[in-house]
Amino acid sequence: MATGKVRPRRSKGPVVAVTGAATGAGRLLAARLAERAVHADEVGSEGAGGRGPSGHKVRKVVAIDGHRGDVPGVTWRVVDIRDPLLSNRLSDVDVIVHADIESSPELDPRERRTHNVRGAQTVVTAAAAARVRRVILVTSAMVYGAGPDNEVPLNEDAPLLAEANASIAGDFLEIEDLAANAPVTHPGLEVTVVRPAALVGPGIDTVMTRHFEAPRLLSVKGSTPAWQFCHVEDLASALEMVVVAEVPGPVAVSCEGWLGSAEVSEITGKRSFELPAAVTFGMAQRLHRLGMTPAPATDLHYVTYPWVVDAARLREAGWKPAYDNATALRVLMDESAGRHAVVGRRVGGKEATMATAAGATVAAIGAAAAIRRARKRRR
């Protein structure tokens, strides 16, 4: 009779690849999945499998990025996600989560779109060629559009009303189109889109986060703002749930509920100024054409009108966010401490203080003039 120890049965879960695994949500997700894979091997045959109460297993985690990161327990494959040979690195992969998205307002819009859209195209095409069965694409709840008549909250199956322009929302719309056409272009490939609300957390730099770097908060006459956030750690845990529980899409990710103007002012300690919509968006568009602001006027819709979502599918699967909106906003304020931005453009502290004293309209124009003078001095 054999007396040796019985070797635990290896997990039969999927091999999951994560793009953008060196930073941000991709790094957090890769770490969570790697821990699940380790626990699956340790538990072995007793059926509990994977990390956490759900018991879902992950066999292996493949971390993909342009440089090697610091997540332990994963297989690193250093490759540009836009490389047509990406399929060669996915031969053993069952599911791929594409989290390698650029969203900083400082990036040239054409460079950003090339990275975001071509990257998603390459990932989907490579996955189909390598016979990966499922692709999960991270976009944004921005695709629903922000408008004064939006329902609060929006259903996950609500129409996508964002404008298809050069903004970051335009990037996400193109990725969504790619996902919608995938069943025709690549029969048998399942593509799920995940749409987080306004992201906050370490390293997050977007039009929305910069809004809270301003000396005062912009509002539009006649609108009723409703602020909702998604901490990057909650995005990672939501993506983990989408992978292991095979949550169908589209999937919204957000804190529960939303904040009104009074709550935002109390938490941030910042007063708001109110302008007519025509003045606000007309001025913003002129400044953008002059190169004084990094984002088109339509991006201001997302800081003045509601785009609150209901994360119903995740909730039904048993997921709960760790952060509420108030805590997420406090995280954002801590992250943005010491930085100053006016109309999305970062400026020095002295310029921001002068802009506040000058009033709302003069603030934006004054900041733009200061930026222009600074550029001339650098030349």
mmCIF file of C-alpha atoms in Angstrom:
data_model
loop_
_atom_site.group_PDB
_atom_site.id
_atom_site.type_symbol
_atom_site.label_atom_id
_atom_site.label_comp_id
_atom_site.label_asym_id
_atom_site.label_seq_id
_atom_site.Cartn_x
_atom_site.Cartn_y
_atom_site.Cartn_z
ATOM 1 C CA MET A 1 0.000 0.000 0.000
ATOM 2 C CA ALA A 2 1.386 3.348 -0.976
ATOM 3 C CA THR A 3 2.357 5.596 1.917
ATOM 4 C CA GLY A 4 3.407 8.704 -0.019
ATOM 5 C CA LYS A 5 1.404 11.905 0.084
ATOM 6 C CA VAL A 6 -1.336 12.283 -2.506
ATOM 7 C CA ARG A 7 -0.504 15.143 -4.825
ATOM 8 C CA PRO A 8 -3.271 17.754 -4.914
ATOM 9 C CA ARG A 9 -5.134 17.978 -8.176
ATOM 10 C CA ARG A 10 -4.195 21.081 -10.140
ATOM 11 C CA SER A 11 -6.829 23.691 -10.788
ATOM 12 C CA LYS A 12 -8.793 23.209 -13.976
ATOM 13 C CA GLY A 13 -9.682 26.887 -14.115
ATOM 14 C CA PRO A 14 -8.828 29.179 -17.020
ATOM 15 C CA VAL A 15 -5.511 30.733 -17.924
ATOM 16 C CA VAL A 16 -6.180 34.480 -17.688
ATOM 17 C CA ALA A 17 -4.075 37.149 -19.397
ATOM 18 C CA VAL A 18 -4.151 40.779 -18.258
ATOM 19 C CA THR A 19 -2.851 43.659 -20.377
ATOM 20 C CA GLY A 20 -1.502 46.753 -18.675
ATOM 21 C CA ALA A 21 -0.450 44.482 -15.819
ATOM 22 C CA ALA A 22 2.465 46.645 -14.672
ATOM 23 C CA THR A 23 0.344 49.554 -13.419
ATOM 24 C CA GLY A 24 -3.106 50.682 -12.332
ATOM 25 C CA ALA A 25 -6.159 48.461 -12.476
ATOM 26 C CA GLY A 26 -4.283 45.871 -14.571
ATOM 27 C CA ARG A 27 -1.653 45.446 -11.868
ATOM 28 C CA LEU A 28 -4.263 45.158 -9.115
ATOM 29 C CA LEU A 29 -6.261 42.624 -11.136
ATOM 30 C CA ALA A 30 -3.205 40.507 -11.984
ATOM 31 C CA ALA A 31 -2.308 40.380 -8.278
ATOM 32 C CA ARG A 32 -5.833 39.327 -7.280
ATOM 33 C CA LEU A 33 -5.983 36.593 -9.917
ATOM 34 C CA ALA A 34 -2.480 35.352 -9.022
ATOM 35 C CA GLU A 35 -3.527 34.981 -5.387
ATOM 36 C CA ARG A 36 -6.616 33.067 -6.513
ATOM 37 C CA ALA A 37 -4.441 30.764 -8.652
ATOM 38 C CA VAL A 38 -2.094 30.055 -5.718
ATOM 39 C CA HIS A 39 -5.006 29.227 -3.431
ATOM 40 C CA ALA A 40 -6.521 26.962 -6.080
ATOM 41 C CA ASP A 41 -3.343 24.857 -6.196
ATOM 42 C CA GLU A 42 -3.018 24.785 -2.401
ATOM 43 C CA VAL A 43 -6.597 23.654 -1.800
ATOM 44 C CA GLY A 44 -6.488 21.105 -4.602
ATOM 45 C CA SER A 45 -9.146 18.440 -4.685
ATOM 46 C CA GLU A 46 -11.391 19.576 -1.837
ATOM 47 C CA GLY A 47 -13.699 21.604 -4.050
ATOM 48 C CA ALA A 48 -13.221 24.942 -2.328
ATOM 49 C CA GLY A 49 -10.764 25.929 -5.061
ATOM 50 C CA GLY A 50 -9.901 29.616 -5.711
ATOM 51 C CA ARG A 51 -9.690 32.520 -3.311
ATOM 52 C CA GLY A 52 -12.779 33.734 -1.525
ATOM 53 C CA PRO A 53 -16.247 32.311 -0.968
ATOM 54 C CA SER A 54 -17.120 31.945 -4.645
ATOM 55 C CA GLY A 55 -14.657 29.052 -5.051
ATOM 56 C CA HIS A 56 -13.895 29.832 -8.684
ATOM 57 C CA LYS A 57 -10.431 28.738 -9.788
ATOM 58 C CA VAL A 58 -7.768 30.301 -11.992
ATOM 59 C CA ARG A 59 -5.036 28.029 -13.350
ATOM 60 C CA LYS A 60 -2.444 30.609 -14.356
ATOM 61 C CA VAL A 61 -2.101 34.364 -14.820
ATOM 62 C CA VAL A 62 -0.250 35.843 -17.796
ATOM 63 C CA ALA A 63 0.812 39.456 -17.243
ATOM 64 C CA ILE A 64 1.242 41.493 -20.438
ATOM 65 C CA ASP A 65 2.783 44.953 -20.631
ATOM 66 C CA GLY A 66 5.439 46.938 -22.451
ATOM 67 C CA HIS A 67 7.711 46.479 -19.436
ATOM 68 C CA ARG A 68 7.966 43.971 -16.623
ATOM 69 C CA GLY A 69 6.100 44.869 -13.446
ATOM 70 C CA ASP A 70 6.377 43.771 -9.832
ATOM 71 C CA VAL A 71 3.386 41.420 -9.486
ATOM 72 C CA PRO A 72 4.598 38.052 -8.148
ATOM 73 C CA GLY A 73 3.181 34.669 -9.087
ATOM 74 C CA VAL A 74 2.417 35.539 -12.703
ATOM 75 C CA THR A 75 4.026 34.706 -16.048
ATOM 76 C CA TRP A 76 5.356 37.927 -17.557
ATOM 77 C CA ARG A 77 5.248 38.454 -21.301
ATOM 78 C CA VAL A 78 6.745 41.803 -22.273
ATOM 79 C CA VAL A 79 5.148 42.947 -25.523
ATOM 80 C CA ASP A 80 3.483 46.023 -27.022
ATOM 81 C CA ILE A 81 -0.255 45.369 -27.191
ATOM 82 C CA ARG A 82 -0.285 46.890 -30.705
ATOM 83 C CA ASP A 83 2.225 44.332 -31.973
ATOM 84 C CA PRO A 84 0.565 42.169 -34.684
ATOM 85 C CA LEU A 85 2.522 39.207 -33.323
ATOM 86 C CA LEU A 86 0.701 39.429 -29.992
ATOM 87 C CA SER A 87 -1.238 36.276 -30.906
ATOM 88 C CA ASN A 88 1.982 34.257 -30.546
ATOM 89 C CA ARG A 89 2.017 35.148 -26.841
ATOM 90 C CA LEU A 90 -1.560 33.991 -26.212
ATOM 91 C CA SER A 91 -1.396 30.352 -27.295
ATOM 92 C CA ASP A 92 -2.288 28.992 -23.825
ATOM 93 C CA VAL A 93 -4.735 31.735 -22.793
ATOM 94 C CA ASP A 94 -8.457 31.165 -22.215
ATOM 95 C CA VAL A 95 -9.520 34.674 -21.164
ATOM 96 C CA ILE A 96 -7.838 38.025 -21.715
ATOM 97 C CA VAL A 97 -8.689 41.238 -19.837
ATOM 98 C CA HIS A 98 -7.615 44.334 -21.734
ATOM 99 C CA ALA A 99 -6.922 47.066 -19.163
ATOM 100 C CA ASP A 100 -4.123 48.921 -21.004
ATOM 101 C CA ILE A 101 -5.917 52.253 -21.576
ATOM 102 C CA GLU A 102 -4.395 55.748 -21.751
ATOM 103 C CA SER A 103 -6.611 58.558 -20.434
ATOM 104 C CA SER A 104 -4.352 61.435 -19.353
ATOM 105 C CA PRO A 105 -5.415 64.854 -20.720
ATOM 106 C CA GLU A 106 -1.739 65.592 -21.350
ATOM 107 C CA LEU A 107 -1.445 63.037 -24.141
ATOM 108 C CA ASP A 108 -1.769 64.133 -27.758
ATOM 109 C CA PRO A 109 -5.291 63.021 -28.789
ATOM 110 C CA ARG A 110 -4.005 61.214 -31.885
ATOM 111 C CA GLU A 111 -1.333 59.374 -29.906
ATOM 112 C CA ARG A 112 -3.882 58.463 -27.242
ATOM 113 C CA ARG A 113 -6.404 57.201 -29.768
ATOM 114 C CA THR A 114 -3.779 55.150 -31.578
ATOM 115 C CA HIS A 115 -2.822 53.468 -28.324
ATOM 116 C CA ASN A 116 -6.388 52.877 -27.140
ATOM 117 C CA VAL A 117 -8.201 51.905 -30.318
ATOM 118 C CA ARG A 118 -5.416 50.111 -32.175
ATOM 119 C CA GLY A 119 -4.491 48.358 -28.940
ATOM 120 C CA ALA A 120 -8.031 47.043 -28.489
ATOM 121 C CA GLN A 121 -8.208 46.032 -32.156
ATOM 122 C CA THR A 122 -4.942 44.115 -31.894
ATOM 123 C CA VAL A 123 -5.985 42.382 -28.672
ATOM 124 C CA VAL A 124 -9.295 41.228 -30.148
ATOM 125 C CA THR A 125 -7.714 40.079 -33.426
ATOM 126 C CA ALA A 126 -4.848 38.307 -31.641
ATOM 127 C CA ALA A 127 -7.268 36.618 -29.239
ATOM 128 C CA ALA A 128 -9.355 35.299 -32.132
ATOM 129 C CA ALA A 129 -6.242 34.024 -33.923
ATOM 130 C CA ALA A 130 -5.011 32.280 -30.756
ATOM 131 C CA ARG A 131 -8.468 30.796 -30.081
ATOM 132 C CA VAL A 132 -8.906 32.653 -26.801
ATOM 133 C CA ARG A 133 -12.544 32.095 -25.920
ATOM 134 C CA ARG A 134 -13.290 35.381 -24.152
ATOM 135 C CA VAL A 135 -12.055 38.990 -24.259
ATOM 136 C CA ILE A 136 -12.971 41.543 -21.587
ATOM 137 C CA LEU A 137 -12.519 45.170 -22.672
ATOM 138 C CA VAL A 138 -12.412 48.027 -20.170
ATOM 139 C CA THR A 139 -14.118 51.140 -21.534
ATOM 140 C CA SER A 140 -16.043 53.683 -19.428
ATOM 141 C CA ALA A 141 -19.544 54.701 -18.388
ATOM 142 C CA MET A 142 -18.726 57.869 -20.345
ATOM 143 C CA VAL A 143 -20.073 56.056 -23.420
ATOM 144 C CA TYR A 144 -23.617 56.682 -22.136
ATOM 145 C CA GLY A 145 -23.001 60.392 -22.507
ATOM 146 C CA ALA A 146 -23.594 63.097 -19.893
ATOM 147 C CA GLY A 147 -26.691 65.223 -20.278
ATOM 148 C CA PRO A 148 -29.243 67.217 -18.292
ATOM 149 C CA ASP A 149 -31.996 64.747 -19.240
ATOM 150 C CA ASN A 150 -30.158 61.563 -18.279
ATOM 151 C CA GLU A 151 -31.982 59.200 -15.965
ATOM 152 C CA VAL A 152 -30.333 58.829 -12.570
ATOM 153 C CA PRO A 153 -29.185 56.094 -12.508
ATOM 154 C CA LEU A 154 -28.792 54.829 -16.064
ATOM 155 C CA ASN A 155 -29.566 51.205 -16.873
ATOM 156 C CA GLU A 156 -26.590 49.176 -18.142
ATOM 157 C CA ASP A 157 -28.424 48.572 -21.421
ATOM 158 C CA ALA A 158 -29.176 52.290 -21.949
ATOM 159 C CA PRO A 159 -28.244 53.691 -25.387
ATOM 160 C CA LEU A 160 -24.732 55.026 -25.911
ATOM 161 C CA LEU A 161 -25.190 58.763 -26.462
ATOM 162 C CA ALA A 162 -21.635 60.066 -26.108
ATOM 163 C CA GLU A 163 -20.324 62.121 -29.011
ATOM 164 C CA ALA A 164 -18.025 60.338 -31.443
ATOM 165 C CA ASN A 165 -15.313 63.008 -31.517
ATOM 166 C CA ALA A 166 -11.633 63.337 -30.622
ATOM 167 C CA SER A 167 -12.270 63.106 -26.879
ATOM 168 C CA ILE A 168 -11.467 60.141 -24.650
ATOM 169 C CA ALA A 169 -15.177 59.255 -24.788
ATOM 170 C CA GLY A 170 -14.732 58.960 -28.564
ATOM 171 C CA ASP A 171 -11.962 56.412 -27.971
ATOM 172 C CA PHE A 172 -14.254 54.357 -25.779
ATOM 173 C CA LEU A 173 -17.055 54.499 -28.347
ATOM 174 C CA GLU A 174 -14.729 53.073 -31.010
ATOM 175 C CA ILE A 175 -13.742 50.254 -28.658
ATOM 176 C CA GLU A 176 -17.424 49.589 -27.958
ATOM 177 C CA ASP A 177 -18.091 49.393 -31.712
ATOM 178 C CA LEU A 178 -15.257 46.890 -31.987
ATOM 179 C CA ALA A 179 -16.830 44.789 -29.241
ATOM 180 C CA ALA A 180 -20.284 44.945 -30.846
ATOM 181 C CA ASN A 181 -18.938 43.807 -34.228
ATOM 182 C CA ALA A 182 -16.695 41.053 -32.841
ATOM 183 C CA PRO A 183 -19.295 38.229 -33.088
ATOM 184 C CA VAL A 184 -19.542 38.872 -36.837
ATOM 185 C CA THR A 185 -15.850 39.508 -37.436
ATOM 186 C CA HIS A 186 -14.651 36.685 -35.190
ATOM 187 C CA PRO A 187 -17.355 33.993 -34.805
ATOM 188 C CA GLY A 188 -17.076 32.091 -31.548
ATOM 189 C CA LEU A 189 -15.216 34.860 -29.695
ATOM 190 C CA GLU A 190 -17.100 36.277 -26.707
ATOM 191 C CA VAL A 191 -16.401 39.946 -25.960
ATOM 192 C CA THR A 192 -17.577 41.622 -22.749
ATOM 193 C CA VAL A 193 -17.324 45.365 -22.086
ATOM 194 C CA VAL A 194 -16.847 46.729 -18.577
ATOM 195 C CA ARG A 195 -17.789 50.385 -17.978
ATOM 196 C CA PRO A 196 -16.474 52.006 -14.780
ATOM 197 C CA ALA A 197 -17.776 55.337 -13.501
ATOM 198 C CA ALA A 198 -15.331 58.237 -12.946
ATOM 199 C CA LEU A 199 -12.143 56.522 -11.787
ATOM 200 C CA VAL A 200 -10.194 57.647 -8.731
ATOM 201 C CA GLY A 201 -7.143 56.300 -6.980
ATOM 202 C CA PRO A 202 -3.342 56.368 -7.190
ATOM 203 C CA GLY A 203 -2.051 57.424 -10.606
ATOM 204 C CA ILE A 204 -5.487 58.231 -12.068
ATOM 205 C CA ASP A 205 -5.311 61.429 -14.158
ATOM 206 C CA THR A 206 -8.414 62.322 -16.172
ATOM 207 C CA VAL A 207 -10.582 65.288 -17.070
ATOM 208 C CA MET A 208 -12.790 64.357 -14.101
ATOM 209 C CA THR A 209 -9.966 64.202 -11.538
ATOM 210 C CA ARG A 210 -8.584 67.523 -12.774
ATOM 211 C CA HIS A 211 -11.965 69.130 -12.230
ATOM 212 C CA PHE A 212 -11.314 68.728 -8.503
ATOM 213 C CA GLU A 213 -7.872 70.332 -8.823
ATOM 214 C CA ALA A 214 -9.548 73.622 -9.770
ATOM 215 C CA PRO A 215 -9.794 76.398 -7.166
ATOM 216 C CA ARG A 216 -13.574 76.398 -7.605
ATOM 217 C CA LEU A 217 -15.939 73.842 -9.113
ATOM 218 C CA LEU A 218 -17.792 74.637 -12.319
ATOM 219 C CA SER A 219 -21.553 74.164 -12.599
ATOM 220 C CA VAL A 220 -24.033 74.970 -15.343
ATOM 221 C CA LYS A 221 -27.234 76.906 -14.750
ATOM 222 C CA GLY A 222 -30.301 74.709 -14.737
ATOM 223 C CA SER A 223 -28.395 71.436 -14.249
ATOM 224 C CA THR A 224 -28.557 69.119 -11.256
ATOM 225 C CA PRO A 225 -25.112 67.485 -10.883
ATOM 226 C CA ALA A 226 -24.909 63.920 -9.588
ATOM 227 C CA TRP A 227 -21.404 62.701 -8.878
ATOM 228 C CA GLN A 228 -20.485 59.024 -8.895
ATOM 229 C CA PHE A 229 -17.055 57.426 -8.661
ATOM 230 C CA CYS A 230 -15.272 54.104 -8.998
ATOM 231 C CA HIS A 231 -12.097 53.452 -7.024
ATOM 232 C CA VAL A 232 -9.475 51.619 -9.055
ATOM 233 C CA GLU A 233 -9.380 48.846 -6.426
ATOM 234 C CA ASP A 234 -13.110 48.303 -6.918
ATOM 235 C CA LEU A 235 -12.582 48.161 -10.677
ATOM 236 C CA ALA A 236 -9.988 45.420 -10.158
ATOM 237 C CA SER A 237 -12.293 43.406 -7.890
ATOM 238 C CA ALA A 238 -15.158 43.857 -10.372
ATOM 239 C CA LEU A 239 -13.005 42.619 -13.252
ATOM 240 C CA GLU A 240 -12.042 39.605 -11.137
ATOM 241 C CA MET A 241 -15.739 38.865 -10.644
ATOM 242 C CA VAL A 242 -16.455 39.269 -14.358
ATOM 243 C CA VAL A 243 -13.659 36.764 -15.117
ATOM 244 C CA VAL A 244 -14.353 34.044 -12.579
ATOM 245 C CA ALA A 245 -18.154 34.260 -12.435
ATOM 246 C CA GLU A 246 -18.443 34.908 -16.177
ATOM 247 C CA VAL A 247 -20.709 37.900 -15.638
ATOM 248 C CA PRO A 248 -22.290 38.837 -18.999
ATOM 249 C CA GLY A 249 -21.965 42.345 -20.372
ATOM 250 C CA PRO A 250 -22.269 45.171 -20.649
ATOM 251 C CA VAL A 251 -21.137 45.576 -17.042
ATOM 252 C CA ALA A 252 -21.190 48.891 -15.177
ATOM 253 C CA VAL A 253 -18.870 49.398 -12.178
ATOM 254 C CA SER A 254 -19.459 52.116 -9.602
ATOM 255 C CA CYS A 255 -19.934 53.084 -6.011
ATOM 256 C CA GLU A 256 -23.523 52.747 -4.884
ATOM 257 C CA GLY A 257 -25.669 55.850 -5.345
ATOM 258 C CA TRP A 258 -24.303 59.330 -6.010
ATOM 259 C CA LEU A 259 -23.421 62.699 -4.421
ATOM 260 C CA GLY A 260 -25.175 66.019 -4.913
ATOM 261 C CA SER A 261 -23.547 69.458 -5.104
ATOM 262 C CA ALA A 262 -23.919 70.207 -1.399
ATOM 263 C CA GLU A 263 -22.238 66.947 -0.388
ATOM 264 C CA VAL A 264 -19.401 67.511 -2.878
ATOM 265 C CA SER A 265 -18.822 71.059 -1.582
ATOM 266 C CA GLU A 266 -18.768 69.848 2.018
ATOM 267 C CA ILE A 267 -16.255 67.075 1.288
ATOM 268 C CA THR A 268 -13.950 69.123 -0.967
ATOM 269 C CA GLY A 269 -14.230 72.422 0.902
ATOM 270 C CA LYS A 270 -14.574 74.130 -2.482
ATOM 271 C CA ARG A 271 -17.265 76.518 -3.580
ATOM 272 C CA SER A 272 -18.795 76.307 -7.031
ATOM 273 C CA PHE A 273 -19.425 78.972 -9.633
ATOM 274 C CA GLU A 274 -22.320 78.833 -12.046
ATOM 275 C CA LEU A 275 -22.393 79.901 -15.696
ATOM 276 C CA PRO A 276 -24.925 79.554 -18.512
ATOM 277 C CA ALA A 277 -24.354 76.455 -20.641
ATOM 278 C CA ALA A 278 -23.766 78.492 -23.811
ATOM 279 C CA VAL A 279 -21.046 80.564 -22.139
ATOM 280 C CA THR A 280 -19.391 77.551 -20.505
ATOM 281 C CA PHE A 281 -19.169 75.296 -23.519
ATOM 282 C CA GLY A 282 -18.600 78.063 -26.056
ATOM 283 C CA MET A 283 -15.661 79.435 -24.092
ATOM 284 C CA ALA A 284 -14.235 75.971 -23.504
ATOM 285 C CA GLN A 285 -14.388 75.139 -27.209
ATOM 286 C CA ARG A 286 -12.640 78.385 -28.200
ATOM 287 C CA LEU A 287 -9.877 77.790 -25.659
ATOM 288 C CA HIS A 288 -9.466 74.232 -26.915
ATOM 289 C CA ARG A 289 -9.121 75.414 -30.528
ATOM 290 C CA LEU A 290 -6.394 77.799 -29.385
ATOM 291 C CA GLY A 291 -4.593 74.922 -27.700
ATOM 292 C CA MET A 292 -5.100 76.442 -24.253
ATOM 293 C CA THR A 293 -7.041 73.500 -22.831
ATOM 294 C CA PRO A 294 -6.307 69.790 -23.325
ATOM 295 C CA ALA A 295 -9.890 68.539 -23.719
ATOM 296 C CA PRO A 296 -12.727 69.479 -26.092
ATOM 297 C CA ALA A 297 -15.793 71.263 -24.720
ATOM 298 C CA THR A 298 -17.821 68.061 -24.727
ATOM 299 C CA ASP A 299 -15.605 66.712 -21.933
ATOM 300 C CA LEU A 300 -17.012 69.448 -19.678
ATOM 301 C CA HIS A 301 -20.395 67.736 -19.976
ATOM 302 C CA TYR A 302 -19.005 65.022 -17.702
ATOM 303 C CA VAL A 303 -18.275 67.487 -14.887
ATOM 304 C CA THR A 304 -21.535 69.424 -15.195
ATOM 305 C CA TYR A 305 -24.230 66.860 -16.133
ATOM 306 C CA PRO A 306 -25.064 63.458 -14.592
ATOM 307 C CA TRP A 307 -23.905 60.099 -15.960
ATOM 308 C CA VAL A 308 -24.668 57.903 -12.962
ATOM 309 C CA VAL A 309 -24.909 54.143 -13.607
ATOM 310 C CA ASP A 310 -26.480 51.180 -11.825
ATOM 311 C CA ALA A 311 -24.046 48.249 -11.420
ATOM 312 C CA ALA A 312 -26.937 45.766 -11.481
ATOM 313 C CA ARG A 313 -25.207 42.796 -13.125
ATOM 314 C CA LEU A 314 -22.311 42.818 -10.684
ATOM 315 C CA ARG A 315 -24.671 43.265 -7.744
ATOM 316 C CA GLU A 316 -26.694 40.267 -8.862
ATOM 317 C CA ALA A 317 -23.469 38.241 -9.051
ATOM 318 C CA GLY A 318 -22.707 39.101 -5.417
ATOM 319 C CA TRP A 319 -20.169 41.898 -5.920
ATOM 320 C CA LYS A 320 -20.055 44.917 -3.607
ATOM 321 C CA PRO A 321 -17.759 47.946 -3.870
ATOM 322 C CA ALA A 322 -15.374 48.519 -0.991
ATOM 323 C CA TYR A 323 -15.636 52.301 -1.387
ATOM 324 C CA ASP A 324 -18.633 54.601 -1.201
ATOM 325 C CA ASN A 325 -18.771 57.856 -3.160
ATOM 326 C CA ALA A 326 -17.834 60.063 -0.223
ATOM 327 C CA THR A 327 -14.751 57.974 0.606
ATOM 328 C CA ALA A 328 -13.744 57.808 -3.065
ATOM 329 C CA LEU A 329 -13.986 61.596 -3.349
ATOM 330 C CA ARG A 330 -11.827 62.017 -0.254
ATOM 331 C CA VAL A 331 -9.254 59.718 -1.860
ATOM 332 C CA LEU A 332 -9.359 61.907 -4.958
ATOM 333 C CA MET A 333 -8.827 65.068 -2.904
ATOM 334 C CA ASP A 334 -5.844 63.487 -1.121
ATOM 335 C CA GLU A 335 -4.356 62.411 -4.456
ATOM 336 C CA SER A 336 -4.806 65.876 -5.995
ATOM 337 C CA ALA A 337 -3.439 67.835 -3.017
ATOM 338 C CA GLY A 338 -0.931 70.444 -4.145
ATOM 339 C CA ARG A 339 -1.985 70.357 -7.794
ATOM 340 C CA HIS A 340 -3.906 73.140 -9.518
ATOM 341 C CA ALA A 341 -5.879 73.003 -12.748
ATOM 342 C CA VAL A 342 -8.198 75.416 -14.535
ATOM 343 C CA VAL A 343 -10.377 74.150 -17.388
ATOM 344 C CA GLY A 344 -8.415 70.883 -17.317
ATOM 345 C CA ARG A 345 -4.985 72.512 -17.752
ATOM 346 C CA ARG A 346 -2.575 72.286 -14.827
ATOM 347 C CA VAL A 347 -1.131 75.644 -13.737
ATOM 348 C CA GLY A 348 1.053 76.954 -10.919
ATOM 349 C CA GLY A 349 -0.451 77.698 -7.535
ATOM 350 C CA LYS A 350 -0.058 81.480 -7.901
ATOM 351 C CA GLU A 351 -1.862 81.458 -11.245
ATOM 352 C CA ALA A 352 -4.692 79.386 -9.799
ATOM 353 C CA THR A 353 -5.105 81.751 -6.815
ATOM 354 C CA MET A 354 -5.215 84.784 -9.089
ATOM 355 C CA ALA A 355 -7.761 83.009 -11.279
ATOM 356 C CA THR A 356 -10.058 82.413 -8.317
ATOM 357 C CA ALA A 357 -9.986 86.041 -7.291
ATOM 358 C CA ALA A 358 -10.701 87.181 -10.822
ATOM 359 C CA GLY A 359 -14.020 85.353 -11.028
ATOM 360 C CA ALA A 360 -15.336 82.451 -13.062
ATOM 361 C CA THR A 361 -15.059 83.602 -16.662
ATOM 362 C CA VAL A 362 -11.928 85.655 -16.134
ATOM 363 C CA ALA A 363 -10.425 82.682 -14.325
ATOM 364 C CA ALA A 364 -10.560 80.473 -17.373
ATOM 365 C CA ILE A 365 -9.378 83.174 -19.763
ATOM 366 C CA GLY A 366 -6.652 84.301 -17.365
ATOM 367 C CA ALA A 367 -5.359 80.772 -16.944
ATOM 368 C CA ALA A 368 -5.292 80.331 -20.692
ATOM 369 C CA ALA A 369 -3.345 83.568 -21.109
ATOM 370 C CA ALA A 370 -0.879 82.512 -18.414
ATOM 371 C CA ILE A 371 -0.294 79.220 -20.153
ATOM 372 C CA ARG A 372 0.224 80.971 -23.464
ATOM 373 C CA ARG A 373 2.762 83.394 -21.920
ATOM 374 C CA ALA A 374 4.591 80.490 -20.298
ATOM 375 C CA ARG A 375 4.817 78.716 -23.641
ATOM 376 C CA LYS A 376 6.253 81.828 -25.280
ATOM 377 C CA ARG A 377 8.875 82.141 -22.540
ATOM 378 C CA ARG A 378 9.924 78.501 -23.050
ATOM 379 C CA ARG A 379 10.464 79.227 -26.749
#
